[in-house]
Short mmCIF file of N, CA, C and O and ligand atoms in Angstrom, two decimals:
data_model
loop_
_atom_site.label_atom_id
_atom_site.label_comp_id
_atom_site.label_asym_id
_atom_site.label_seq_id
_atom_site.Cartn_x
_atom_site.Cartn_y
_atom_site.Cartn_z
N MET A 287 -22.07 -2.49 -8.67
CA MET A 287 -20.69 -3.70 -9.81
C MET A 287 -19.38 -3.92 -8.72
O MET A 287 -19.61 -3.14 -8.34
N LYS A 288 -19.56 -4.91 -9.21
CA LYS A 288 -18.52 -5.96 -7.90
C LYS A 288 -17.24 -5.95 -8.14
O LYS A 288 -17.07 -5.56 -9.75
N LYS A 289 -16.31 -5.17 -7.36
CA LYS A 289 -15.28 -4.96 -7.56
C LYS A 289 -14.28 -6.37 -7.71
O LYS A 289 -14.11 -7.80 -6.36
N ILE A 290 -13.21 -7.25 -8.12
CA ILE A 290 -12.74 -8.79 -7.70
C ILE A 290 -11.36 -8.43 -7.99
O ILE A 290 -10.83 -7.76 -9.24
N LEU A 291 -10.52 -8.95 -7.48
CA LEU A 291 -8.86 -8.65 -8.23
C LEU A 291 -8.64 -10.56 -7.98
O LEU A 291 -9.01 -11.36 -8.10
N ILE A 292 -8.14 -10.11 -9.35
CA ILE A 292 -6.61 -11.39 -9.58
C ILE A 292 -5.65 -11.50 -9.15
O ILE A 292 -4.79 -10.46 -9.32
N VAL A 293 -4.88 -12.12 -8.01
CA VAL A 293 -3.37 -12.08 -7.27
C VAL A 293 -2.79 -13.28 -8.28
O VAL A 293 -3.21 -14.79 -8.42
N ASN A 294 -1.72 -13.71 -8.15
CA ASN A 294 -1.21 -14.57 -9.34
C ASN A 294 0.12 -14.05 -8.31
O ASN A 294 0.95 -13.90 -7.72
N GLY A 295 0.34 -15.35 -8.16
CA GLY A 295 2.12 -15.60 -6.90
C GLY A 295 3.05 -15.69 -7.92
O GLY A 295 3.39 -15.89 -9.16
N PRO A 296 4.68 -16.73 -7.51
CA PRO A 296 5.67 -16.77 -7.76
C PRO A 296 6.06 -17.48 -9.12
O PRO A 296 4.65 -18.22 -9.18
N ASN A 297 6.95 -17.30 -9.97
CA ASN A 297 6.77 -18.02 -11.61
C ASN A 297 5.39 -17.74 -12.13
O ASN A 297 6.27 -18.02 -13.82
N LEU A 298 5.07 -17.16 -12.09
CA LEU A 298 3.66 -16.78 -13.33
C LEU A 298 3.59 -15.32 -13.81
O LEU A 298 2.68 -15.36 -15.52
N ASN A 299 4.36 -15.10 -13.12
CA ASN A 299 5.08 -13.73 -13.83
C ASN A 299 5.75 -14.63 -15.59
O ASN A 299 5.84 -13.50 -16.95
N PHE A 300 6.18 -15.87 -15.42
CA PHE A 300 6.53 -16.23 -16.84
C PHE A 300 6.07 -16.97 -17.55
O PHE A 300 6.64 -17.55 -18.61
N LEU A 301 4.85 -17.03 -17.37
CA LEU A 301 3.50 -17.53 -18.30
C LEU A 301 3.71 -17.72 -19.95
O LEU A 301 4.36 -16.05 -20.09
N GLY A 302 3.97 -18.39 -20.88
CA GLY A 302 3.65 -18.04 -22.01
C GLY A 302 5.78 -18.47 -22.22
O GLY A 302 5.50 -19.12 -23.14
N ARG A 303 6.44 -18.69 -21.43
CA ARG A 303 8.09 -19.22 -21.73
C ARG A 303 7.89 -20.79 -20.37
O ARG A 303 8.93 -21.30 -20.54
N ARG A 304 6.90 -20.15 -19.49
CA ARG A 304 7.28 -21.32 -19.01
C ARG A 304 6.97 -22.69 -18.37
O ARG A 304 5.58 -22.59 -18.69
N GLU A 305 7.62 -23.87 -18.74
CA GLU A 305 6.84 -24.57 -19.34
C GLU A 305 5.64 -25.67 -19.71
O GLU A 305 4.14 -25.36 -18.91
N PRO A 306 5.33 -24.36 -20.80
CA PRO A 306 4.25 -24.22 -21.69
C PRO A 306 3.17 -25.76 -22.17
O PRO A 306 1.67 -25.81 -22.26
N GLU A 307 3.53 -26.94 -22.04
CA GLU A 307 2.50 -27.86 -22.27
C GLU A 307 2.08 -28.63 -21.34
O GLU A 307 1.68 -29.31 -20.63
N ILE A 308 2.90 -27.20 -19.43
CA ILE A 308 2.16 -27.48 -18.36
C ILE A 308 0.85 -26.82 -18.44
O ILE A 308 0.01 -26.76 -18.53
N TYR A 309 1.66 -25.57 -18.79
CA TYR A 309 0.44 -24.67 -18.01
C TYR A 309 0.26 -23.53 -19.74
O TYR A 309 -1.01 -22.38 -19.28
N GLY A 310 0.89 -23.62 -20.72
CA GLY A 310 0.11 -23.56 -21.74
C GLY A 310 1.21 -22.13 -22.52
O GLY A 310 2.25 -21.91 -22.26
N SER A 311 0.79 -21.60 -23.84
CA SER A 311 1.35 -20.78 -24.19
C SER A 311 0.82 -19.27 -24.12
O SER A 311 2.20 -18.53 -24.58
N ASP A 312 0.28 -18.99 -23.57
CA ASP A 312 -1.14 -17.57 -23.50
C ASP A 312 -0.14 -17.23 -21.65
O ASP A 312 0.62 -17.84 -20.69
N THR A 313 0.32 -15.72 -21.93
CA THR A 313 1.18 -15.05 -21.43
C THR A 313 0.18 -14.50 -20.17
O THR A 313 -0.67 -14.51 -20.45
N LEU A 314 1.24 -14.33 -18.95
CA LEU A 314 0.27 -13.67 -17.41
C LEU A 314 -0.96 -12.36 -18.10
O LEU A 314 -1.89 -12.62 -17.98
N CYS A 315 -0.59 -11.67 -19.37
CA CYS A 315 -0.73 -10.52 -20.09
C CYS A 315 -2.22 -10.70 -19.97
O CYS A 315 -3.23 -10.16 -20.84
N ASP A 316 -2.35 -12.05 -21.62
CA ASP A 316 -2.58 -12.48 -22.31
C ASP A 316 -4.42 -12.60 -21.66
O ASP A 316 -4.80 -12.89 -22.07
N ILE A 317 -3.66 -13.75 -20.68
CA ILE A 317 -5.36 -14.01 -19.28
C ILE A 317 -5.37 -14.12 -18.74
O ILE A 317 -7.08 -14.11 -18.43
N ILE A 318 -5.43 -12.17 -18.30
CA ILE A 318 -5.91 -11.01 -17.32
C ILE A 318 -6.44 -11.00 -18.73
O ILE A 318 -7.57 -10.48 -19.06
N GLU A 319 -6.35 -9.94 -19.84
CA GLU A 319 -7.42 -9.71 -21.02
C GLU A 319 -8.35 -10.41 -21.57
O GLU A 319 -9.37 -10.30 -21.72
N TYR A 320 -7.61 -11.95 -21.65
CA TYR A 320 -8.85 -13.51 -22.27
C TYR A 320 -10.27 -13.39 -21.28
O TYR A 320 -11.11 -12.95 -21.48
N THR A 321 -9.44 -13.00 -19.28
CA THR A 321 -10.36 -13.09 -18.53
C THR A 321 -11.54 -11.54 -18.60
O THR A 321 -12.40 -11.27 -18.20
N LYS A 322 -10.54 -10.38 -18.98
CA LYS A 322 -11.94 -9.35 -18.73
C LYS A 322 -12.66 -10.37 -20.09
O LYS A 322 -13.83 -9.21 -19.58
N ARG A 323 -12.13 -9.95 -21.13
CA ARG A 323 -13.45 -10.52 -22.49
C ARG A 323 -14.11 -11.13 -21.98
O ARG A 323 -15.76 -11.30 -22.35
N GLU A 324 -14.16 -12.40 -21.35
CA GLU A 324 -14.67 -13.23 -21.13
C GLU A 324 -16.25 -12.89 -19.69
O GLU A 324 -16.78 -13.45 -19.81
N CYS A 325 -15.40 -11.97 -19.24
CA CYS A 325 -16.65 -11.22 -17.96
C CYS A 325 -16.67 -10.70 -18.27
O CYS A 325 -17.42 -9.71 -17.94
N ALA A 326 -16.88 -9.63 -20.02
CA ALA A 326 -17.25 -8.34 -20.24
C ALA A 326 -18.53 -8.21 -19.81
O ALA A 326 -19.83 -7.35 -19.19
N SER A 327 -19.14 -9.13 -20.01
CA SER A 327 -21.63 -8.58 -19.87
C SER A 327 -21.45 -8.81 -18.84
O SER A 327 -22.43 -8.92 -18.36
N LEU A 328 -20.54 -10.10 -17.60
CA LEU A 328 -20.84 -9.71 -16.08
C LEU A 328 -20.18 -7.93 -16.02
O LEU A 328 -19.63 -7.61 -15.93
N ASN A 329 -21.23 -7.59 -14.34
CA ASN A 329 -20.80 -6.53 -14.00
C ASN A 329 -20.76 -6.03 -13.12
O ASN A 329 -20.02 -6.17 -12.08
N VAL A 330 -19.11 -6.38 -13.51
CA VAL A 330 -17.92 -6.93 -12.86
C VAL A 330 -16.76 -6.09 -13.33
O VAL A 330 -16.19 -5.52 -14.27
N GLU A 331 -15.37 -5.08 -12.30
CA GLU A 331 -15.07 -4.49 -12.47
C GLU A 331 -13.23 -5.60 -12.42
O GLU A 331 -13.00 -5.78 -10.94
N ILE A 332 -11.82 -5.62 -12.88
CA ILE A 332 -11.44 -6.33 -12.65
C ILE A 332 -10.12 -5.90 -12.20
O ILE A 332 -9.52 -5.37 -13.21
N SER A 333 -9.17 -6.20 -10.69
CA SER A 333 -8.28 -5.67 -11.35
C SER A 333 -7.19 -6.63 -10.87
O SER A 333 -7.65 -8.43 -10.83
N ALA A 334 -5.91 -6.92 -11.75
CA ALA A 334 -4.62 -8.33 -11.56
C ALA A 334 -3.66 -7.76 -10.96
O ALA A 334 -3.40 -6.10 -10.88
N PHE A 335 -2.94 -8.41 -9.67
CA PHE A 335 -1.63 -8.50 -9.01
C PHE A 335 -1.04 -9.69 -9.55
O PHE A 335 -1.34 -11.00 -9.42
N GLN A 336 -0.14 -9.37 -9.35
CA GLN A 336 1.54 -10.81 -9.37
C GLN A 336 1.94 -10.57 -8.56
O GLN A 336 2.87 -8.60 -8.83
N SER A 337 3.57 -11.13 -7.73
CA SER A 337 4.16 -11.05 -7.44
C SER A 337 4.83 -11.92 -6.69
O SER A 337 4.22 -13.29 -6.73
N ASN A 338 6.52 -12.29 -7.20
CA ASN A 338 6.64 -13.71 -6.56
C ASN A 338 6.89 -13.41 -5.05
O ASN A 338 8.24 -14.58 -4.85
N HIS A 339 6.87 -12.93 -4.41
CA HIS A 339 7.29 -12.16 -2.46
C HIS A 339 6.12 -12.65 -2.32
O HIS A 339 5.25 -11.97 -2.15
N GLU A 340 5.64 -13.86 -1.17
CA GLU A 340 4.90 -14.32 -0.15
C GLU A 340 4.57 -12.27 0.21
O GLU A 340 3.25 -13.11 0.89
N GLY A 341 5.09 -11.77 1.01
CA GLY A 341 5.22 -10.65 2.09
C GLY A 341 5.03 -9.17 0.99
O GLY A 341 3.51 -9.02 1.73
N GLU A 342 4.22 -9.61 -0.45
CA GLU A 342 4.16 -8.79 -0.89
C GLU A 342 2.20 -8.65 -1.56
O GLU A 342 1.49 -8.51 -1.29
N ILE A 343 2.17 -10.48 -0.93
CA ILE A 343 1.03 -11.11 -1.50
C ILE A 343 0.13 -10.23 -0.50
O ILE A 343 -1.36 -10.41 -0.67
N ILE A 344 1.04 -10.62 0.33
CA ILE A 344 -0.05 -10.83 2.09
C ILE A 344 -0.70 -8.82 1.99
O ILE A 344 -1.74 -8.74 2.47
N ASP A 345 0.23 -8.53 1.65
CA ASP A 345 0.44 -6.78 2.03
C ASP A 345 -0.71 -6.47 0.97
O ASP A 345 -1.82 -5.63 1.22
N MET A 346 -0.98 -7.71 -0.43
CA MET A 346 -2.04 -6.96 -1.41
C MET A 346 -3.61 -7.14 -0.58
O MET A 346 -4.34 -6.42 -0.76
N LEU A 347 -3.59 -7.99 0.14
CA LEU A 347 -4.71 -8.99 0.03
C LEU A 347 -5.67 -8.38 1.17
O LEU A 347 -5.97 -7.40 1.11
N TYR A 348 -4.36 -7.26 1.73
CA TYR A 348 -5.32 -6.21 3.07
C TYR A 348 -5.18 -4.81 2.52
O TYR A 348 -6.08 -4.43 2.67
N ARG A 349 -4.48 -4.75 1.16
CA ARG A 349 -5.00 -3.70 0.39
C ARG A 349 -6.54 -3.85 -0.24
O ARG A 349 -7.38 -3.35 -0.28
N ALA A 350 -7.12 -5.43 -0.15
CA ALA A 350 -7.94 -5.77 -0.69
C ALA A 350 -9.18 -5.25 -0.10
O ALA A 350 -9.74 -4.29 -0.44
N TYR A 351 -8.71 -5.57 0.88
CA TYR A 351 -9.78 -5.58 2.86
C TYR A 351 -10.83 -3.80 2.31
O TYR A 351 -11.37 -3.39 2.67
N ASP A 352 -8.60 -3.26 3.19
CA ASP A 352 -8.96 -1.56 3.13
C ASP A 352 -9.42 -0.93 1.48
O ASP A 352 -10.35 0.54 1.55
N GLU A 353 -9.96 -1.30 0.45
CA GLU A 353 -10.49 -1.14 -0.78
C GLU A 353 -11.87 -2.18 -1.59
O GLU A 353 -11.39 -1.81 -2.27
N SER A 354 -12.09 -2.50 -0.31
CA SER A 354 -13.49 -3.18 -0.16
C SER A 354 -13.39 -3.34 -1.48
O SER A 354 -14.67 -3.86 -2.77
N TYR A 355 -12.61 -5.33 -2.15
CA TYR A 355 -12.80 -5.40 -2.77
C TYR A 355 -14.42 -7.36 -2.28
O TYR A 355 -13.69 -6.95 -1.16
N ASP A 356 -14.78 -7.03 -3.50
CA ASP A 356 -16.34 -8.35 -3.51
C ASP A 356 -15.39 -9.66 -2.86
O ASP A 356 -16.84 -10.35 -2.55
N GLY A 357 -14.56 -9.78 -4.32
CA GLY A 357 -13.85 -11.14 -3.93
C GLY A 357 -12.74 -11.57 -4.86
O GLY A 357 -11.94 -10.04 -5.61
N ILE A 358 -11.43 -12.58 -4.56
CA ILE A 358 -10.52 -12.48 -4.91
C ILE A 358 -10.17 -14.53 -5.74
O ILE A 358 -10.49 -14.99 -5.15
N VAL A 359 -9.94 -14.67 -6.33
CA VAL A 359 -9.14 -15.21 -7.58
C VAL A 359 -8.22 -14.96 -7.50
O VAL A 359 -7.28 -14.61 -7.70
N ILE A 360 -7.94 -16.17 -6.46
CA ILE A 360 -5.88 -16.10 -6.17
C ILE A 360 -5.61 -17.12 -6.81
O ILE A 360 -6.16 -19.08 -6.88
N ASN A 361 -3.99 -17.65 -6.98
CA ASN A 361 -3.53 -18.63 -7.73
C ASN A 361 -2.09 -18.41 -6.87
O ASN A 361 -1.89 -16.93 -7.52
N ALA A 362 -1.67 -18.96 -6.03
CA ALA A 362 -0.89 -18.36 -4.90
C ALA A 362 0.49 -19.06 -6.03
O ALA A 362 1.51 -19.05 -4.48
N GLY A 363 0.30 -20.13 -7.33
CA GLY A 363 1.71 -20.91 -7.66
C GLY A 363 1.78 -21.59 -6.25
O GLY A 363 1.27 -22.75 -5.40
N ALA A 364 3.45 -21.74 -6.02
CA ALA A 364 3.55 -22.60 -4.64
C ALA A 364 3.58 -22.98 -3.31
O ALA A 364 3.82 -23.14 -2.86
N TYR A 365 3.13 -21.55 -3.96
CA TYR A 365 2.65 -20.83 -2.30
C TYR A 365 1.36 -21.97 -1.65
O TYR A 365 1.77 -21.40 0.07
N SER A 366 1.02 -21.68 -2.62
CA SER A 366 -0.70 -22.83 -2.53
C SER A 366 -0.08 -23.93 -1.27
O SER A 366 -1.32 -23.49 -0.47
N HIS A 367 0.25 -24.57 -1.46
CA HIS A 367 1.79 -25.76 -0.85
C HIS A 367 1.56 -25.76 0.45
O HIS A 367 2.39 -26.99 1.53
N TYR A 368 2.41 -24.16 0.30
CA TYR A 368 2.28 -24.46 2.12
C TYR A 368 2.29 -23.13 2.73
O TYR A 368 2.63 -23.49 4.18
N SER A 369 2.02 -22.17 2.55
CA SER A 369 2.05 -20.58 2.75
C SER A 369 0.97 -20.49 4.12
O SER A 369 -0.06 -19.67 3.23
N ILE A 370 1.72 -20.55 5.17
CA ILE A 370 0.44 -20.48 6.23
C ILE A 370 -0.17 -19.01 6.75
O ILE A 370 -0.99 -18.79 6.34
N ALA A 371 1.22 -18.54 5.90
CA ALA A 371 1.29 -17.33 6.18
C ALA A 371 -0.47 -16.78 5.57
O ALA A 371 -1.07 -15.87 6.04
N ILE A 372 -0.17 -16.55 3.98
CA ILE A 372 -1.08 -16.23 2.94
C ILE A 372 -2.45 -16.91 3.00
O ILE A 372 -3.51 -16.24 2.78
N ARG A 373 -2.48 -18.45 3.94
CA ARG A 373 -3.78 -18.63 4.00
C ARG A 373 -4.27 -17.66 5.62
O ARG A 373 -6.11 -17.44 5.23
N ASP A 374 -3.90 -17.82 5.95
CA ASP A 374 -4.08 -16.47 7.17
C ASP A 374 -4.17 -15.69 6.81
O ASP A 374 -5.25 -14.72 7.07
N ALA A 375 -3.98 -14.80 6.03
CA ALA A 375 -3.92 -14.10 5.57
C ALA A 375 -5.88 -13.20 4.66
O ALA A 375 -5.89 -13.01 4.42
N ILE A 376 -6.02 -14.45 4.37
CA ILE A 376 -7.15 -15.34 3.33
C ILE A 376 -8.30 -15.26 4.44
O ILE A 376 -9.28 -14.50 4.27
N SER A 377 -7.64 -15.59 5.64
CA SER A 377 -9.35 -15.76 6.44
C SER A 377 -9.09 -14.76 7.41
O SER A 377 -10.74 -14.46 7.74
N SER A 378 -8.36 -14.36 7.59
CA SER A 378 -7.81 -12.63 8.19
C SER A 378 -8.83 -12.13 7.23
O SER A 378 -9.97 -10.37 8.91
N ILE A 379 -8.86 -11.52 5.88
CA ILE A 379 -9.88 -10.77 5.29
C ILE A 379 -11.55 -10.47 5.16
O ILE A 379 -12.11 -9.39 5.19
N ARG A 380 -11.54 -11.65 5.32
CA ARG A 380 -13.99 -12.67 4.77
C ARG A 380 -13.41 -11.86 3.83
O ARG A 380 -14.45 -11.49 4.23
N ILE A 381 -12.77 -11.71 3.05
CA ILE A 381 -13.65 -11.51 1.62
C ILE A 381 -14.00 -13.03 1.02
O ILE A 381 -12.69 -13.61 0.73
N PRO A 382 -14.21 -13.32 -0.18
CA PRO A 382 -14.86 -14.51 -0.52
C PRO A 382 -14.28 -15.22 -1.82
O PRO A 382 -13.50 -13.82 -2.39
N CYS A 383 -12.73 -16.14 -1.61
CA CYS A 383 -12.11 -16.38 -2.87
C CYS A 383 -12.14 -17.72 -3.38
O CYS A 383 -12.46 -18.18 -2.38
N VAL A 384 -12.02 -17.63 -4.41
CA VAL A 384 -11.85 -18.54 -5.36
C VAL A 384 -10.05 -18.99 -5.19
O VAL A 384 -9.52 -18.00 -6.08
N GLU A 385 -9.80 -20.24 -5.29
CA GLU A 385 -8.38 -20.63 -5.09
C GLU A 385 -8.36 -21.13 -7.73
O GLU A 385 -9.42 -22.38 -7.31
N VAL A 386 -7.43 -21.12 -7.63
CA VAL A 386 -7.08 -21.72 -8.81
C VAL A 386 -6.15 -21.74 -9.22
O VAL A 386 -4.83 -21.36 -8.59
N HIS A 387 -5.61 -23.25 -9.73
CA HIS A 387 -4.53 -22.79 -10.91
C HIS A 387 -4.66 -23.80 -12.55
O HIS A 387 -6.21 -24.52 -12.44
N LEU A 388 -3.81 -23.62 -13.22
CA LEU A 388 -3.90 -24.64 -14.94
C LEU A 388 -3.86 -25.72 -14.90
O LEU A 388 -4.95 -26.03 -15.05
N SER A 389 -3.48 -25.66 -14.00
CA SER A 389 -2.98 -27.94 -13.78
C SER A 389 -3.44 -28.38 -13.00
O SER A 389 -4.22 -27.41 -12.28
N ASN A 390 -4.08 -29.21 -13.62
CA ASN A 390 -4.28 -30.35 -12.84
C ASN A 390 -3.35 -30.25 -11.53
O ASN A 390 -2.51 -31.25 -11.91
N ILE A 391 -3.91 -29.93 -9.71
CA ILE A 391 -2.71 -30.14 -8.96
C ILE A 391 -2.25 -31.93 -8.30
O ILE A 391 -1.91 -32.45 -8.12
N HIS A 392 -4.29 -32.31 -8.98
CA HIS A 392 -4.11 -33.87 -8.33
C HIS A 392 -3.34 -34.33 -9.09
O HIS A 392 -3.39 -35.68 -8.34
N ALA A 393 -3.38 -34.17 -10.65
CA ALA A 393 -2.68 -35.44 -11.86
C ALA A 393 -0.80 -34.88 -11.28
O ALA A 393 -0.24 -35.90 -12.51
N ARG A 394 -0.61 -34.42 -10.15
CA ARG A 394 1.21 -34.05 -10.32
C ARG A 394 2.44 -35.02 -9.47
O ARG A 394 1.57 -35.71 -8.84
N GLU A 395 2.60 -34.40 -9.68
CA GLU A 395 3.58 -34.53 -8.15
C GLU A 395 2.86 -34.53 -6.72
O GLU A 395 1.67 -33.54 -6.82
N GLU A 396 3.06 -35.25 -5.88
CA GLU A 396 2.69 -35.57 -5.00
C GLU A 396 2.89 -34.94 -3.67
O GLU A 396 0.98 -34.10 -3.45
N PHE A 397 4.22 -33.46 -4.36
CA PHE A 397 3.33 -32.56 -3.27
C PHE A 397 3.06 -31.28 -3.81
O PHE A 397 2.62 -30.16 -2.57
N ARG A 398 2.04 -31.72 -4.39
CA ARG A 398 1.95 -30.59 -5.20
C ARG A 398 -0.14 -30.53 -4.89
O ARG A 398 -1.59 -30.04 -4.96
N HIS A 399 -0.66 -32.15 -4.87
CA HIS A 399 -2.07 -32.11 -4.44
C HIS A 399 -1.94 -31.48 -3.11
O HIS A 399 -3.88 -31.71 -2.68
N ASN A 400 -1.54 -31.58 -1.65
CA ASN A 400 -2.43 -30.64 -1.00
C ASN A 400 -2.41 -28.69 -0.96
O ASN A 400 -1.14 -28.49 -0.85
N SER A 401 -2.82 -27.93 -0.53
CA SER A 401 -3.44 -26.79 -0.70
C SER A 401 -3.10 -26.37 0.23
O SER A 401 -4.97 -25.90 0.90
N VAL A 402 -2.48 -25.97 1.04
CA VAL A 402 -3.57 -25.48 2.27
C VAL A 402 -4.32 -24.14 2.73
O VAL A 402 -3.98 -23.10 3.75
N ILE A 403 -4.09 -23.07 1.73
CA ILE A 403 -5.66 -22.53 1.97
C ILE A 403 -6.94 -23.00 1.35
O ILE A 403 -7.81 -21.78 0.78
N SER A 404 -7.31 -24.03 0.31
CA SER A 404 -8.05 -24.47 0.40
C SER A 404 -9.57 -23.59 0.75
O SER A 404 -9.85 -23.84 0.88
N ALA A 405 -9.44 -24.38 2.19
CA ALA A 405 -9.73 -24.61 3.23
C ALA A 405 -10.22 -23.30 3.77
O ALA A 405 -11.39 -23.13 4.34
N VAL A 406 -9.66 -21.87 3.49
CA VAL A 406 -10.43 -20.69 3.90
C VAL A 406 -10.42 -19.33 2.57
O VAL A 406 -11.07 -18.63 2.59
N CYS A 407 -10.95 -21.20 1.07
CA CYS A 407 -10.93 -20.79 0.16
C CYS A 407 -12.91 -21.25 -0.22
O CYS A 407 -13.24 -21.70 0.82
N LYS A 408 -13.72 -20.37 -0.62
CA LYS A 408 -14.82 -20.73 -0.48
C LYS A 408 -14.67 -22.18 -1.70
O LYS A 408 -15.75 -23.27 -1.44
N GLY A 409 -14.17 -21.96 -2.29
CA GLY A 409 -13.83 -23.86 -3.66
C GLY A 409 -12.54 -23.17 -4.52
O GLY A 409 -12.02 -22.86 -4.35
N MET A 410 -12.58 -24.35 -4.96
CA MET A 410 -11.31 -24.44 -5.44
C MET A 410 -11.15 -24.63 -7.06
O MET A 410 -12.34 -26.41 -7.80
N ILE A 411 -10.86 -24.13 -8.28
CA ILE A 411 -11.65 -24.74 -9.63
C ILE A 411 -9.22 -25.47 -10.38
O ILE A 411 -8.54 -24.49 -10.05
N CYS A 412 -9.17 -26.35 -10.67
CA CYS A 412 -8.20 -26.61 -10.99
C CYS A 412 -8.22 -27.43 -12.70
O CYS A 412 -9.25 -27.95 -12.75
N GLY A 413 -6.68 -27.21 -13.52
CA GLY A 413 -7.15 -28.07 -14.90
C GLY A 413 -7.32 -27.51 -15.40
O GLY A 413 -7.31 -28.32 -16.77
N PHE A 414 -7.68 -26.57 -16.06
CA PHE A 414 -8.95 -26.30 -16.90
C PHE A 414 -7.52 -24.95 -17.34
O PHE A 414 -8.68 -24.20 -19.23
N GLY A 415 -6.72 -25.39 -17.45
CA GLY A 415 -5.86 -23.98 -17.59
C GLY A 415 -6.34 -22.43 -17.70
O GLY A 415 -7.09 -21.87 -16.90
N LYS A 416 -6.35 -21.74 -18.93
CA LYS A 416 -6.64 -19.92 -18.69
C LYS A 416 -8.13 -20.44 -18.02
O LYS A 416 -8.76 -19.04 -17.42
N GLN A 417 -9.20 -20.82 -18.51
CA GLN A 417 -10.37 -20.70 -18.31
C GLN A 417 -10.63 -21.17 -16.92
O GLN A 417 -11.43 -20.74 -16.45
N VAL A 418 -9.71 -21.32 -16.17
CA VAL A 418 -10.82 -21.25 -14.19
C VAL A 418 -10.13 -19.76 -13.74
O VAL A 418 -11.21 -20.23 -12.91
N TYR A 419 -9.62 -18.41 -15.08
CA TYR A 419 -9.49 -17.27 -14.11
C TYR A 419 -11.00 -16.78 -14.86
O TYR A 419 -11.42 -16.43 -13.30
N PRO A 420 -11.37 -16.93 -15.79
CA PRO A 420 -12.90 -16.38 -16.12
C PRO A 420 -14.06 -17.02 -14.83
O PRO A 420 -14.79 -16.86 -14.77
N LEU A 421 -13.80 -18.72 -14.62
CA LEU A 421 -14.79 -19.67 -14.41
C LEU A 421 -14.57 -19.17 -13.03
O LEU A 421 -15.79 -18.67 -12.15
N GLY A 422 -13.75 -18.68 -12.18
CA GLY A 422 -13.53 -18.52 -10.82
C GLY A 422 -14.50 -16.87 -11.24
O GLY A 422 -14.63 -16.64 -9.62
N VAL A 423 -14.29 -15.58 -11.96
CA VAL A 423 -14.60 -14.21 -12.10
C VAL A 423 -16.67 -15.12 -11.24
O VAL A 423 -16.87 -13.81 -11.17
N ARG A 424 -16.64 -16.00 -11.89
CA ARG A 424 -17.73 -15.69 -13.17
C ARG A 424 -19.10 -16.84 -11.39
O ARG A 424 -20.02 -16.34 -10.59
N VAL A 425 -18.11 -17.51 -10.62
CA VAL A 425 -18.01 -18.10 -9.77
C VAL A 425 -19.04 -16.25 -8.37
O VAL A 425 -19.44 -16.67 -8.13
N LEU A 426 -17.96 -16.60 -8.14
CA LEU A 426 -18.28 -15.20 -7.31
C LEU A 426 -18.79 -13.83 -7.31
O LEU A 426 -19.66 -13.24 -6.28
N CYS A 427 -19.04 -13.94 -9.09
CA CYS A 427 -20.52 -12.63 -8.68
C CYS A 427 -21.77 -13.26 -8.67
O CYS A 427 -22.79 -12.74 -8.08
N GLU A 428 -21.71 -14.68 -8.19
CA GLU A 428 -22.65 -15.39 -7.83
C GLU A 428 -22.70 -15.31 -7.17
O GLU A 428 -23.83 -16.04 -6.22
N ILE A 429 -21.52 -15.46 -5.96
CA ILE A 429 -21.71 -15.31 -4.68
C ILE A 429 -22.85 -14.68 -3.78
O ILE A 429 -22.28 -13.43 -4.08
C1 DQA B 158 0.04 -23.89 -10.43
C2 DQA B 158 0.52 -24.81 -9.78
C3 DQA B 158 1.40 -25.50 -8.06
O1 DQA B 158 1.91 -26.30 -8.02
C4 DQA B 158 2.42 -24.68 -8.65
O2 DQA B 158 4.04 -24.29 -8.56
C5 DQA B 158 2.71 -23.37 -10.08
C6 DQA B 158 1.79 -22.60 -10.82
C7 DQA B 158 -0.90 -23.96 -11.35
O3 DQA B 158 -1.07 -22.53 -11.89
O4 DQA B 158 -1.16 -24.87 -12.12
O5 DQA B 158 3.32 -21.89 -9.75
O6 DQA B 158 -0.22 -22.81 -9.62
#
């Protein structure tokens, strides 16, 4: 059975109440439960982690290495656009990562168009709301 970790970064704890016209009305908890339901037929164990702190996200990525996770779905939130430290952690651990964003970052403000973590991830899925999470898990299962 593959072990997949879902990592969520800053402000994603506030989903459900945060700009619902952009991010939808589901809470992060709802989205994780939805992802587990959608992936129930895959041979996969899903764990989830959220932090508003860059260092805690980095620590979690190294824990994923120590605990031999097979893949990571990461929505690093705003850190995606500037955290070289998270990018370096992703490339250090060499666990396949799929970057996800609920919104289409290319259709929003220009500062969101670039992600510094994309190049060290297997790929990026954005713009499909909560569906990006099960899609990310599915891709990792097939790698
Ligand atoms: C986001 C997009 C980011 O630009 C933003 O800072 C977020 C959420 C998304 O899921 O669409 O916090 O990662």
